[in-house]
Amino acid sequence: MHLNSTHLIKHEGTELLEKQHVYEAELRDMAVQELAPLCQLLNQDATMRTMLSLFIPQLRLDSQAIKLQCNAGNGGCFPLHYDSDEQVDGRRVTAIFYLNSDWQHSHGGQLQLFPFPDSPVEIAPIADRLVLFSSCRMLHRVLPSQKERYCFTIWLSQTRRVSSAAPPPLSQLLQSGDEALQQAKQLVLRPDVRHHLSKLLYAKEWANSIEESHPVSEARNVTLAKHWEDVGKIQKVLHNVQSELMPMMQSRQRYNEVMGHKHTAWF
């Protein structure tokens, strides 16, 4: 196994920022397949992706990949992130299976989901628990673990792009002349915009999670500086609608008052 890394996307390519105490192995590695034959058999079983595609018609899942993970404890954790971006990555569903039979709350390592405008949800990593969520649209993290913690992740993907009408450019929407509330109502339903809204809504938590997940280094300092730079840019772009957007993102009651029965599609 090797240390897990946060992938930092830059104009010149991808930079890896290693986490502390979190190790992983890819099942596509032949040596790993020999050591984990049951996982290899599971990876060849198409049942889950077939059934999800049947019950969630907008999904067309046609491939999958498994990653094995060991968290050695000592505070090992993950920062806030999305697993995928639907514009550049085929992953659509994340399925995590936990293997910790003696887990206790004091051990930490809970999965934390952020289904805003609802409150964050913590899920205990207990043995035989399977958790599924949207790879593209569910903000999440792993809280610091004080004990060894084991799991494997199955990413279910669609390699064939499903055609859909492109949303209007954000600049066009923000310059439409509509009232701020009407603009906010359109923005909050767009998954691409929600990625930016979440960084604004959870700016401090996001920064803290970066610090918790990575050892002190110049690369971590650069990552934190880039995070706050991004937050500043988002605030600038959404300045005229932020007073309407933030209450909707922070309160399910306010969201329902404004949006009625319109909800964000999670897949």
XYZ file of N, CA and C in Angstrom:
801
model
N 0.831 -1.191 0.000
C 0.000 0.000 0.000
C 0.874 1.253 0.000
N 0.304 2.328 -0.497
C 1.037 3.596 -0.527
C 0.159 4.673 0.091
N 0.770 5.790 0.466
C 0.025 6.878 1.079
C -1.000 7.440 0.107
N -2.190 7.692 0.629
C -3.219 8.364 -0.161
C -2.838 9.834 -0.321
N -3.214 10.412 -1.450
C -2.879 11.815 -1.720
C -4.107 12.578 -2.194
N -4.172 13.851 -1.830
C -5.146 14.758 -2.409
C -4.618 15.198 -3.760
N -5.471 15.152 -4.788
C -5.069 15.534 -6.145
C -5.389 17.012 -6.363
N -4.373 17.798 -6.615
C -4.531 19.227 -6.840
C -4.443 19.498 -8.334
N -5.554 19.934 -8.929
C -5.605 20.178 -10.371
C -5.075 21.572 -10.667
N -4.052 21.632 -11.519
C -3.473 22.911 -11.901
C -3.406 22.993 -13.421
N -3.130 24.209 -13.916
C -3.076 24.401 -15.363
C -2.010 23.511 -16.003
N -0.898 23.326 -15.284
C 0.206 22.554 -15.844
C 0.103 21.069 -15.536
N -0.974 20.649 -14.868
C -1.130 19.228 -14.572
C -1.661 19.007 -13.162
N -1.462 17.806 -12.624
C -1.959 17.427 -11.309
C -0.803 17.266 -10.332
N -0.946 17.871 -9.153
C 0.052 17.722 -8.095
C -0.554 16.900 -6.969
N 0.251 16.043 -6.352
C -0.224 15.186 -5.277
C 0.225 15.732 -3.924
N -0.724 15.830 -2.992
C -0.435 16.281 -1.631
C -0.757 15.117 -0.696
N 0.295 14.453 -0.176
C 0.101 13.238 0.614
C -0.611 13.534 1.927
N -1.493 12.591 2.314
C -2.164 12.662 3.605
C -1.305 11.945 4.646
N -1.681 12.118 5.910
C -0.989 11.446 7.001
C -1.737 10.172 7.384
N -1.006 9.042 7.476
C -1.507 7.803 8.088
C -2.613 7.106 7.299
N -2.857 7.495 6.047
C -3.906 6.862 5.249
C -3.259 6.173 4.052
N -3.455 4.854 3.948
C -2.806 4.063 2.914
C -3.858 3.410 2.019
N -3.496 3.165 0.764
C -4.449 2.616 -0.181
C -3.758 1.718 -1.198
N -4.560 0.906 -1.863
C -4.067 0.046 -2.945
C -5.152 -0.053 -3.998
N -4.759 0.047 -5.263
C -5.703 -0.040 -6.380
C -5.856 -1.490 -6.818
N -7.089 -1.932 -7.018
C -7.324 -3.314 -7.401
C -6.896 -3.593 -8.841
N -6.681 -2.548 -9.625
C -6.236 -2.765 -11.000
C -4.794 -3.278 -11.044
N -4.077 -3.160 -9.923
C -2.721 -3.684 -9.816
C -2.790 -5.208 -9.687
N -2.100 -5.928 -10.572
C -2.158 -7.392 -10.587
C -1.716 -7.994 -9.257
N -0.704 -7.417 -8.636
C -0.223 -7.930 -7.351
C -1.301 -7.811 -6.281
N -2.072 -6.709 -6.314
C -3.152 -6.518 -5.353
C -4.276 -7.519 -5.625
N -4.549 -7.800 -6.883
C -5.588 -8.782 -7.224
C -5.253 -10.155 -6.654
N -3.990 -10.523 -6.692
C -3.581 -11.823 -6.159
C -3.726 -11.881 -4.639
N -3.511 -10.735 -3.976
C -3.612 -10.689 -2.525
C -5.057 -10.553 -2.039
N -5.938 -10.062 -2.906
C -7.335 -9.831 -2.524
C -8.273 -10.457 -3.559
N -8.282 -11.784 -3.686
C -9.080 -12.445 -4.729
C -10.583 -12.224 -4.586
N -11.095 -12.115 -3.349
C -12.530 -11.891 -3.176
C -12.938 -10.510 -3.693
N -12.085 -9.530 -3.454
C -12.366 -8.189 -3.981
C -12.327 -8.182 -5.507
N -11.417 -8.976 -6.076
C -11.348 -9.067 -7.523
C -12.621 -9.695 -8.089
N -13.143 -10.720 -7.416
C -14.411 -11.319 -7.850
C -15.551 -10.309 -7.730
N -15.562 -9.543 -6.645
C -16.584 -8.520 -6.466
C -16.514 -7.481 -7.570
N -15.310 -7.133 -7.968
C -15.147 -6.126 -9.010
C -15.687 -6.602 -10.359
N -15.774 -7.909 -10.541
C -16.297 -8.468 -11.786
C -17.817 -8.650 -11.755
N -18.424 -8.401 -10.597
C -19.869 -8.571 -10.428
C -20.564 -7.247 -10.776
N -21.409 -7.270 -11.790
C -22.062 -6.048 -12.268
C -23.432 -5.811 -11.638
N -23.804 -6.591 -10.628
C -25.162 -6.510 -10.077
C -25.503 -5.118 -9.561
N -24.644 -4.535 -8.755
C -24.970 -3.251 -8.135
C -25.134 -2.156 -9.176
N -24.205 -2.067 -10.123
C -24.320 -0.992 -11.105
C -25.511 -1.213 -12.035
N -25.854 -2.473 -12.301
C -27.009 -2.762 -13.141
C -28.302 -2.345 -12.449
N -28.446 -2.691 -11.172
C -29.664 -2.362 -10.441
C -29.791 -0.856 -10.216
N -28.679 -0.182 -9.923
C -28.738 1.273 -9.758
C -29.158 1.953 -11.052
N -28.669 1.455 -12.176
C -29.037 2.030 -13.472
C -30.523 1.817 -13.772
N -31.078 0.708 -13.288
C -32.507 0.436 -13.484
C -33.379 1.352 -12.636
N -32.978 1.573 -11.376
C -33.811 2.326 -10.461
C -33.542 3.832 -10.487
N -32.409 4.239 -11.035
C -32.104 5.667 -11.200
C -31.860 5.882 -12.694
N -32.915 6.166 -13.454
C -32.829 6.162 -14.925
C -31.787 7.093 -15.517
N -31.447 8.189 -14.799
C -30.465 9.122 -15.357
C -29.044 8.573 -15.307
N -28.844 7.437 -14.616
C -27.535 6.796 -14.574
C -27.437 5.724 -15.647
N -26.268 5.629 -16.257
C -25.974 4.581 -17.233
C -24.625 3.964 -16.861
N -24.599 3.299 -15.711
C -23.338 2.797 -15.168
C -22.861 1.586 -15.951
N -21.617 1.625 -16.405
C -21.111 0.531 -17.245
C -19.722 0.046 -16.848
N -19.166 0.581 -15.771
C -17.854 0.097 -15.312
C -17.695 0.400 -13.831
N -16.696 -0.220 -13.217
C -16.440 0.032 -11.797
C -14.984 -0.247 -11.462
N -14.544 0.292 -10.339
C -13.173 0.104 -9.878
C -13.178 0.091 -8.357
N -12.274 -0.679 -7.773
C -12.207 -0.818 -6.319
C -10.854 -0.330 -5.805
N -10.919 0.402 -4.687
C -9.706 0.833 -3.996
C -9.783 0.341 -2.554
N -8.721 -0.301 -2.082
C -8.632 -0.776 -0.706
C -7.957 0.292 0.145
N -8.410 0.441 1.394
C -7.866 1.522 2.225
C -7.644 1.069 3.660
N -6.521 1.494 4.211
C -6.195 1.299 5.626
C -5.838 2.649 6.230
N -6.599 3.038 7.245
C -6.280 4.231 8.003
C -5.562 3.769 9.269
N -4.309 4.164 9.432
C -3.488 3.679 10.535
C -3.797 4.356 11.862
N -4.780 5.255 11.880
C -5.090 5.979 13.114
C -4.198 7.192 13.277
N -3.936 7.586 14.508
C -3.070 8.748 14.772
C -3.594 10.020 14.109
N -4.936 10.100 13.940
C -5.530 11.298 13.363
C -5.684 11.276 11.857
N -5.413 10.150 11.227
C -5.563 10.065 9.780
C -6.975 10.413 9.348
N -7.115 11.258 8.318
C -8.440 11.714 7.897
C -8.393 12.249 6.468
N -9.556 12.665 5.968
C -9.675 13.238 4.632
C -10.264 14.638 4.738
N -9.846 15.563 3.870
C -10.445 16.899 3.875
C -11.789 16.892 3.152
N -12.509 17.973 3.259
C -13.739 18.140 2.498
C -13.430 18.046 1.008
N -14.261 17.313 0.274
C -14.032 17.169 -1.162
C -15.229 16.510 -1.831
N -15.250 16.604 -3.144
C -16.131 15.804 -3.997
C -15.256 14.757 -4.666
N -15.763 13.542 -4.844
C -14.952 12.496 -5.462
C -14.721 12.754 -6.942
N -15.656 13.446 -7.591
C -15.609 13.512 -9.042
C -16.199 14.827 -9.538
N -15.882 15.155 -10.778
C -16.488 16.280 -11.496
C -17.073 15.707 -12.776
N -18.388 15.817 -12.951
C -19.018 15.138 -14.078
C -18.594 15.670 -15.436
N -17.910 16.817 -15.464
C -17.414 17.328 -16.745
C -16.114 16.657 -17.181
N -15.393 16.041 -16.230
C -14.078 15.482 -16.582
C -13.888 14.033 -16.145
N -14.847 13.468 -15.396
C -14.648 12.159 -14.776
C -15.944 11.365 -14.895
N -15.834 10.066 -15.196
C -17.008 9.228 -15.377
C -17.615 8.683 -14.100
N -16.947 8.828 -12.960
C -17.482 8.285 -11.705
C -18.774 9.004 -11.326
N -19.805 8.195 -10.990
C -21.102 8.773 -10.641
C -21.582 8.344 -9.251
N -21.247 7.130 -8.817
C -21.691 6.639 -7.511
C -20.484 6.131 -6.735
N -20.379 6.566 -5.477
C -19.360 6.064 -4.562
C -20.025 5.096 -3.592
N -19.476 3.892 -3.481
C -19.988 2.888 -2.545
C -18.844 2.480 -1.617
N -19.000 2.721 -0.327
C -17.957 2.403 0.653
C -18.444 1.270 1.548
N -17.635 0.222 1.656
C -17.960 -0.920 2.513
C -16.957 -0.959 3.659
N -17.468 -0.962 4.894
C -16.618 -0.876 6.073
C -16.351 -2.251 6.679
N -15.176 -2.374 7.336
C -14.686 -3.673 7.817
C -14.225 -3.609 9.275
N -14.867 -2.774 10.083
C -14.369 -2.516 11.443
C -15.334 -3.096 12.477
N -15.094 -4.343 12.869
C -16.041 -5.058 13.727
C -16.074 -4.534 15.160
N -14.983 -3.974 15.647
C -14.934 -3.523 17.042
C -14.963 -2.005 17.163
N -15.512 -1.334 16.146
C -15.478 0.135 16.153
C -16.276 0.709 17.313
N -15.717 1.764 17.939
C -16.399 2.521 18.984
C -16.330 4.001 18.622
N -17.248 4.782 19.174
C -17.319 6.201 18.824
C -16.006 6.926 19.109
N -15.329 6.520 20.179
C -14.071 7.182 20.537
C -12.956 6.920 19.521
N -13.152 5.921 18.653
C -12.140 5.615 17.633
C -12.119 6.660 16.523
N -13.234 7.391 16.329
C -13.289 8.384 15.262
C -13.367 7.737 13.893
N -12.999 8.522 12.870
C -12.992 7.997 11.506
C -14.356 7.947 10.852
N -15.345 8.685 11.391
C -16.674 8.683 10.792
C -16.649 9.361 9.424
N -17.494 8.859 8.533
C -17.756 9.531 7.270
C -18.730 10.670 7.544
N -18.426 11.856 7.061
C -19.306 13.009 7.259
C -19.783 13.501 5.901
N -21.100 13.503 5.711
C -21.726 13.956 4.476
C -22.342 15.332 4.690
N -22.343 16.154 3.638
C -22.856 17.520 3.715
C -23.960 17.718 2.662
N -25.184 17.216 2.952
C -26.290 17.329 1.989
C -27.034 18.655 2.130
N -26.282 19.766 2.081
C -26.891 21.070 2.313
C -28.053 21.302 1.339
N -29.157 21.934 1.821
C -29.279 22.735 3.043
C -29.574 21.940 4.315
N -29.609 20.624 4.254
C -29.768 19.852 5.482
C -28.454 19.846 6.267
N -28.547 19.517 7.540
C -27.364 19.510 8.403
C -26.425 18.367 8.018
N -25.126 18.512 8.310
C -24.179 17.425 8.051
C -24.590 16.154 8.772
N -24.246 15.015 8.165
C -24.602 13.699 8.703
C -23.320 12.912 8.948
N -23.189 12.339 10.138
C -22.040 11.485 10.452
C -22.459 10.025 10.387
N -21.642 9.198 9.721
C -21.938 7.779 9.569
C -20.782 6.973 10.153
N -21.094 6.118 11.113
C -20.071 5.309 11.770
C -19.547 4.232 10.824
N -18.233 4.013 10.792
C -17.626 3.036 9.869
C -17.644 1.611 10.420
N -18.835 1.127 10.779
C -18.937 -0.189 11.411
C -18.954 -1.307 10.374
N -18.542 -2.485 10.774
C -18.400 -3.631 9.872
C -19.706 -3.956 9.159
N -19.587 -4.312 7.884
C -20.693 -4.747 7.035
C -21.642 -3.618 6.658
N -21.262 -2.380 6.897
C -22.092 -1.249 6.476
C -21.652 -0.794 5.088
N -22.622 -0.636 4.203
C -22.375 -0.140 2.846
C -23.048 1.221 2.712
N -22.296 2.223 2.319
C -22.809 3.584 2.149
C -22.648 3.981 0.685
N -23.724 4.471 0.079
C -23.687 4.920 -1.307
C -24.064 6.392 -1.371
N -23.373 7.149 -2.212
C -23.720 8.547 -2.433
C -23.173 8.997 -3.785
N -23.639 10.153 -4.222
C -23.216 10.690 -5.511
C -21.749 11.098 -5.477
N -20.968 10.570 -6.416
C -19.546 10.930 -6.496
C -19.368 12.394 -6.875
N -20.290 12.913 -7.687
C -20.140 14.262 -8.235
C -20.764 15.343 -7.358
N -21.808 14.983 -6.619
C -22.630 16.024 -6.012
C -22.715 15.986 -4.496
N -22.064 15.021 -3.852
C -22.111 14.953 -2.392
C -20.768 15.364 -1.800
N -20.751 16.517 -1.178
C -19.576 16.964 -0.441
C -19.415 16.074 0.793
N -18.183 15.653 1.083
C -17.974 14.757 2.214
C -16.529 14.824 2.686
N -16.291 14.208 3.830
C -14.942 14.075 4.367
C -14.930 12.899 5.331
N -13.724 12.518 5.810
C -13.571 11.517 6.858
C -12.950 12.217 8.064
N -13.597 12.068 9.214
C -13.096 12.694 10.431
C -11.850 11.971 10.948
N -11.009 12.643 11.741
C -9.777 12.020 12.241
C -10.043 10.698 12.960
N -9.229 9.709 12.634
C -9.356 8.378 13.225
C -8.226 8.158 14.226
N -8.585 7.655 15.413
C -7.592 7.398 16.449
C -7.166 5.936 16.499
N -7.869 5.072 15.771
C -7.569 3.648 15.711
C -7.498 3.215 14.252
N -6.921 2.055 14.016
C -6.899 1.535 12.646
C -8.325 1.384 12.127
N -8.499 1.695 10.855
C -9.827 1.711 10.246
C -9.685 1.165 8.827
N -10.545 0.220 8.455
C -10.428 -0.436 7.156
C -11.729 -0.307 6.361
N -11.574 -0.181 5.063
C -12.731 -0.146 4.179
C -12.249 -0.370 2.751
N -13.185 -0.588 1.853
C -12.864 -0.498 0.429
C -13.961 0.292 -0.260
N -13.564 1.001 -1.303
C -14.476 1.856 -2.054
C -14.672 1.294 -3.449
N -15.931 1.248 -3.865
C -16.256 0.874 -5.241
C -16.763 2.133 -5.935
N -16.087 2.556 -6.986
C -16.579 3.680 -7.786
C -17.276 3.129 -9.022
N -18.537 3.494 -9.196
C -19.354 3.055 -10.313
C -19.416 4.196 -11.326
N -19.067 3.874 -12.559
C -18.872 4.924 -13.560
C -19.724 4.698 -14.801
N -19.920 5.782 -15.528
C -20.497 5.689 -16.868
C -19.502 6.322 -17.836
N -19.028 5.505 -18.753
C -18.019 5.975 -19.693
C -18.630 6.636 -20.910
N -19.910 6.363 -21.150
C -20.602 6.979 -22.287
C -21.325 8.226 -21.811
N -21.034 9.340 -22.442
C -21.633 10.618 -22.043
C -23.100 10.650 -22.449
N -23.965 11.014 -21.500
C -25.393 11.153 -21.770
C -25.651 12.588 -22.209
N -26.244 12.752 -23.380
C -26.464 14.095 -23.914
C -27.528 14.830 -23.108
N -27.274 16.095 -22.836
C -28.230 16.943 -22.130
C -27.957 18.387 -22.500
N -28.979 19.208 -22.370
C -28.820 20.615 -22.718
C -27.880 21.297 -21.735
N -26.930 22.038 -22.257
C -25.980 22.752 -21.403
C -26.685 23.909 -20.708
N -26.423 24.125 -19.417
C -27.037 25.267 -18.725
C -26.468 26.569 -19.277
N -27.203 27.657 -19.133
C -26.681 28.942 -19.613
C -25.424 29.333 -18.849
N -24.524 30.059 -19.485
C -23.313 30.494 -18.779
C -23.669 31.266 -17.513
N -22.841 31.088 -16.496
C -23.099 31.753 -15.218
C -23.124 33.271 -15.383
N -22.243 33.802 -16.218
C -22.194 35.248 -16.428
C -23.506 35.764 -17.006
N -24.102 34.966 -17.901
C -25.383 35.366 -18.506
C -26.486 35.416 -17.455
N -26.504 34.439 -16.569
C -27.514 34.390 -15.521
C -27.368 35.567 -14.563
N -26.125 35.864 -14.162
C -25.893 36.918 -13.185
C -26.098 38.312 -13.763
N -26.103 38.413 -15.092
C -26.310 39.700 -15.739
C -27.695 39.793 -16.384
N -28.592 38.903 -15.973
C -29.898 38.807 -16.630
C -30.836 39.953 -16.285
N -30.557 40.673 -15.189
C -31.459 41.740 -14.776
C -32.541 41.257 -13.832
N -32.605 39.935 -13.580
C -33.577 39.415 -12.627
C -33.237 39.887 -11.217
N -34.235 39.880 -10.354
C -33.987 40.200 -8.954
C -33.053 39.161 -8.343
N -32.360 39.578 -7.277
C -31.370 38.696 -6.646
C -31.994 37.369 -6.216
N -33.208 37.387 -5.701
C -33.847 36.154 -5.249
C -34.108 35.211 -6.415
N -34.537 35.745 -7.554
C -34.781 34.899 -8.723
C -33.481 34.287 -9.241
N -32.410 35.058 -9.228
C -31.108 34.530 -9.624
C -30.667 33.435 -8.660
N -30.851 33.673 -7.369
C -30.455 32.681 -6.360
C -31.216 31.378 -6.550
N -32.499 31.443 -6.874
C -33.320 30.255 -7.069
C -32.811 29.418 -8.230
N -32.301 30.065 -9.261
C -31.747 29.331 -10.401
C -30.362 28.761 -10.080
N -29.570 29.529 -9.356
C -28.210 29.096 -9.038
C -28.182 27.875 -8.140
N -29.070 27.847 -7.143
C -29.005 26.805 -6.123
C -29.345 25.430 -6.687
N -29.994 25.380 -7.848
C -30.359 24.104 -8.463
C -29.285 23.567 -9.401
N -28.263 24.356 -9.671
C -27.231 23.932 -10.614
C -26.087 23.222 -9.885
N -25.842 21.938 -10.184
C -24.765 21.202 -9.502
C -23.399 21.867 -9.651
N -23.115 22.437 -10.830
C -21.803 23.059 -11.019
C -21.634 24.263 -10.104
N -22.704 24.994 -9.866
C -22.649 26.154 -8.983
C -22.591 25.718 -7.522
N -23.287 24.625 -7.187
C -23.299 24.148 -5.806
C -21.897 23.773 -5.316
N -21.027 23.317 -6.229
C -19.638 23.048 -5.843
C -18.992 24.313 -5.284
N -19.237 25.429 -5.946
C -18.647 26.694 -5.496
C -19.352 27.199 -4.234
N -20.673 27.052 -4.198
C -21.412 27.496 -3.017
C -20.959 26.757 -1.760
N -20.686 25.464 -1.895
C -20.267 24.683 -0.730
C -18.922 25.164 -0.199
N -18.036 25.556 -1.094
C -16.734 26.063 -0.635
C -16.910 27.377 0.122
N -17.884 28.174 -0.290
C -18.170 29.424 0.399
C -18.868 29.163 1.732
N -19.845 28.260 1.723
C -20.634 27.963 2.913
C -19.788 27.332 4.016
N -18.865 26.437 3.625
C -18.049 25.704 4.602
C -16.576 26.120 4.531
N -16.336 27.393 4.264
C -14.966 27.865 4.030
C -14.027 27.534 5.187
N -14.454 27.810 6.423
C -13.583 27.558 7.577
C -13.403 26.068 7.822
N -14.517 25.312 7.746
C -14.423 23.861 7.939
C -13.526 23.233 6.893
N -13.597 23.736 5.665
C -12.784 23.216 4.566
C -11.300 23.441 4.860
N -10.967 24.657 5.274
C -9.572 24.969 5.594
C -9.068 24.119 6.753
N -9.889 23.981 7.803
C -9.485 23.162 8.947
C -9.247 21.712 8.540
N -10.082 21.206 7.645
C -9.937 19.804 7.221
C -8.660 19.595 6.412
N -8.232 20.599 5.667
C -6.959 20.513 4.929
C -5.803 20.427 5.922
N -5.866 21.249 6.960
C -4.806 21.243 7.968
C -4.767 19.920 8.728
N -5.945 19.354 9.031
C -5.998 18.094 9.779
C -5.484 16.915 8.958
N -5.678 16.964 7.643
C -5.419 15.796 6.800
C -3.993 15.698 6.289
N -3.251 16.802 6.288
C -1.934 16.813 5.663
C -0.873 17.359 6.620
N 0.314 16.798 6.588
C 1.390 17.312 7.451
C 1.812 18.707 7.018
N 2.410 19.434 7.950
C 2.888 20.785 7.648
C 3.921 20.715 6.528
N 3.706 21.506 5.499
C 4.627 21.540 4.361
C 4.337 22.788 3.543
N 5.245 23.120 2.649
C 5.027 24.261 1.762
C 3.845 23.982 0.838
N 3.708 22.706 0.415
C 2.589 22.345 -0.461
C 1.251 22.555 0.248
N 1.192 22.211 1.555
C -0.045 22.440 2.301
C -0.334 23.932 2.417
N 0.690 24.731 2.654
C 0.506 26.181 2.734
C -0.036 26.741 1.425
N 0.489 26.245 0.318
C 0.023 26.687 -0.998
C -1.439 26.283 -1.199
N -1.788 25.064 -0.769
C -3.157 24.579 -0.914
C -4.125 25.432 -0.101
N -3.743 25.777 1.125
C -4.593 26.625 1.960
C -4.740 28.021 1.353
N -3.651 28.564 0.850
C -3.714 29.887 0.228
C -4.631 29.860 -0.990
N -4.544 28.771 -1.778
C -5.403 28.639 -2.960
C -6.868 28.507 -2.544
N -7.130 27.800 -1.452
C -8.501 27.662 -0.968
C -9.094 29.033 -0.660
N -8.363 29.841 0.103
C -8.899 31.146 0.474
C -8.979 32.085 -0.718
N -8.076 31.918 -1.672
C -8.167 32.695 -2.915
C -9.448 32.346 -3.666
N -9.759 31.038 -3.725
C -10.987 30.596 -4.392
C -12.224 31.154 -3.691
N -12.215 31.116 -2.352
C -13.345 31.643 -1.588
C -13.557 33.121 -1.917
N -12.471 33.878 -1.990
C -12.566 35.297 -2.325
C -13.153 35.522 -3.715
N -12.737 34.712 -4.684
C -13.263 34.836 -6.051
C -14.759 34.527 -6.092
N -15.167 33.482 -5.365
C -16.585 33.100 -5.340
C -17.422 34.219 -4.712
N -16.926 34.788 -3.617
C -17.638 35.898 -2.981
C -17.790 37.075 -3.935
N -16.752 37.341 -4.711
C -16.792 38.469 -5.645
C -17.823 38.234 -6.746
N -17.837 37.020 -7.302
C -18.759 36.712 -8.398
C -20.211 36.724 -7.914
N -20.442 36.209 -6.710
C -21.810 36.058 -6.197
C -22.217 37.193 -5.253
N -21.460 38.271 -5.270
C -21.682 39.355 -4.309
C -23.133 39.831 -4.296
N -23.735 40.021 -5.452
C -25.072 40.608 -5.532
C -26.181 39.660 -5.086
N -25.891 38.364 -5.037
C -26.933 37.389 -4.665
C -26.592 36.644 -3.381
N -25.445 36.921 -2.784
C -24.990 36.157 -1.625
C -25.951 36.281 -0.445
N -26.546 37.459 -0.259
C -27.458 37.655 0.871
C -28.715 36.805 0.736
N -29.092 36.434 -0.479
C -30.239 35.561 -0.694
C -29.818 34.092 -0.688
N -28.644 33.818 -1.228
C -28.184 32.434 -1.352
C -27.846 31.790 -0.010
N -27.094 32.491 0.817
C -26.564 31.854 2.018
C -27.657 31.376 2.985
N -28.708 32.174 3.248
C -29.765 31.648 4.122
C -30.436 30.396 3.555
N -30.554 30.324 2.222
C -31.146 29.142 1.598
C -30.258 27.921 1.772
N -28.949 28.132 1.730
C -28.014 27.020 1.834
C -27.827 26.559 3.277
N -28.132 27.426 4.225
C -27.887 27.121 5.641
C -29.112 26.580 6.363
N -30.290 26.741 5.781
C -31.524 26.372 6.480
C -32.486 25.654 5.552
N -32.847 24.419 5.902
C -33.850 23.687 5.132
C -35.183 24.438 5.128
N -35.543 25.067 6.252
C -36.804 25.804 6.325
C -36.823 26.947 5.323
N -35.738 27.736 5.290
C -35.685 28.853 4.345
C -35.655 28.343 2.909
N -34.933 27.261 2.671
C -34.880 26.679 1.324
C -36.283 26.301 0.859
N -37.038 25.630 1.710
C -38.386 25.199 1.336
C -39.310 26.398 1.123
N -39.135 27.447 1.921
C -39.957 28.651 1.747
C -39.745 29.267 0.372
N -38.511 29.266 -0.086
C -38.183 29.911 -1.357
C -38.408 28.982 -2.546
N -37.978 27.716 -2.402
C -37.957 26.801 -3.542
C -39.208 25.939 -3.658
N -39.992 25.845 -2.591
C -41.171 24.990 -2.651
C -40.779 23.543 -2.846
N -41.288 22.920 -3.908
C -41.027 21.500 -4.147
C -39.860 21.261 -5.117
N -39.150 22.306 -5.484
C -38.002 22.145 -6.379
C -36.786 21.737 -5.576
N -36.198 20.617 -5.946
C -35.046 20.110 -5.199
C -33.899 19.789 -6.151
N -32.710 19.820 -5.610
C -31.532 19.476 -6.380
C -31.518 17.976 -6.667
N -31.214 17.614 -7.902
C -31.064 16.201 -8.255
C -29.701 15.724 -7.781
N -29.679 14.666 -6.957
C -28.410 14.180 -6.414
C -27.679 13.297 -7.406
N -28.354 12.803 -8.443
C -27.698 11.991 -9.471
C -28.090 12.511 -10.847
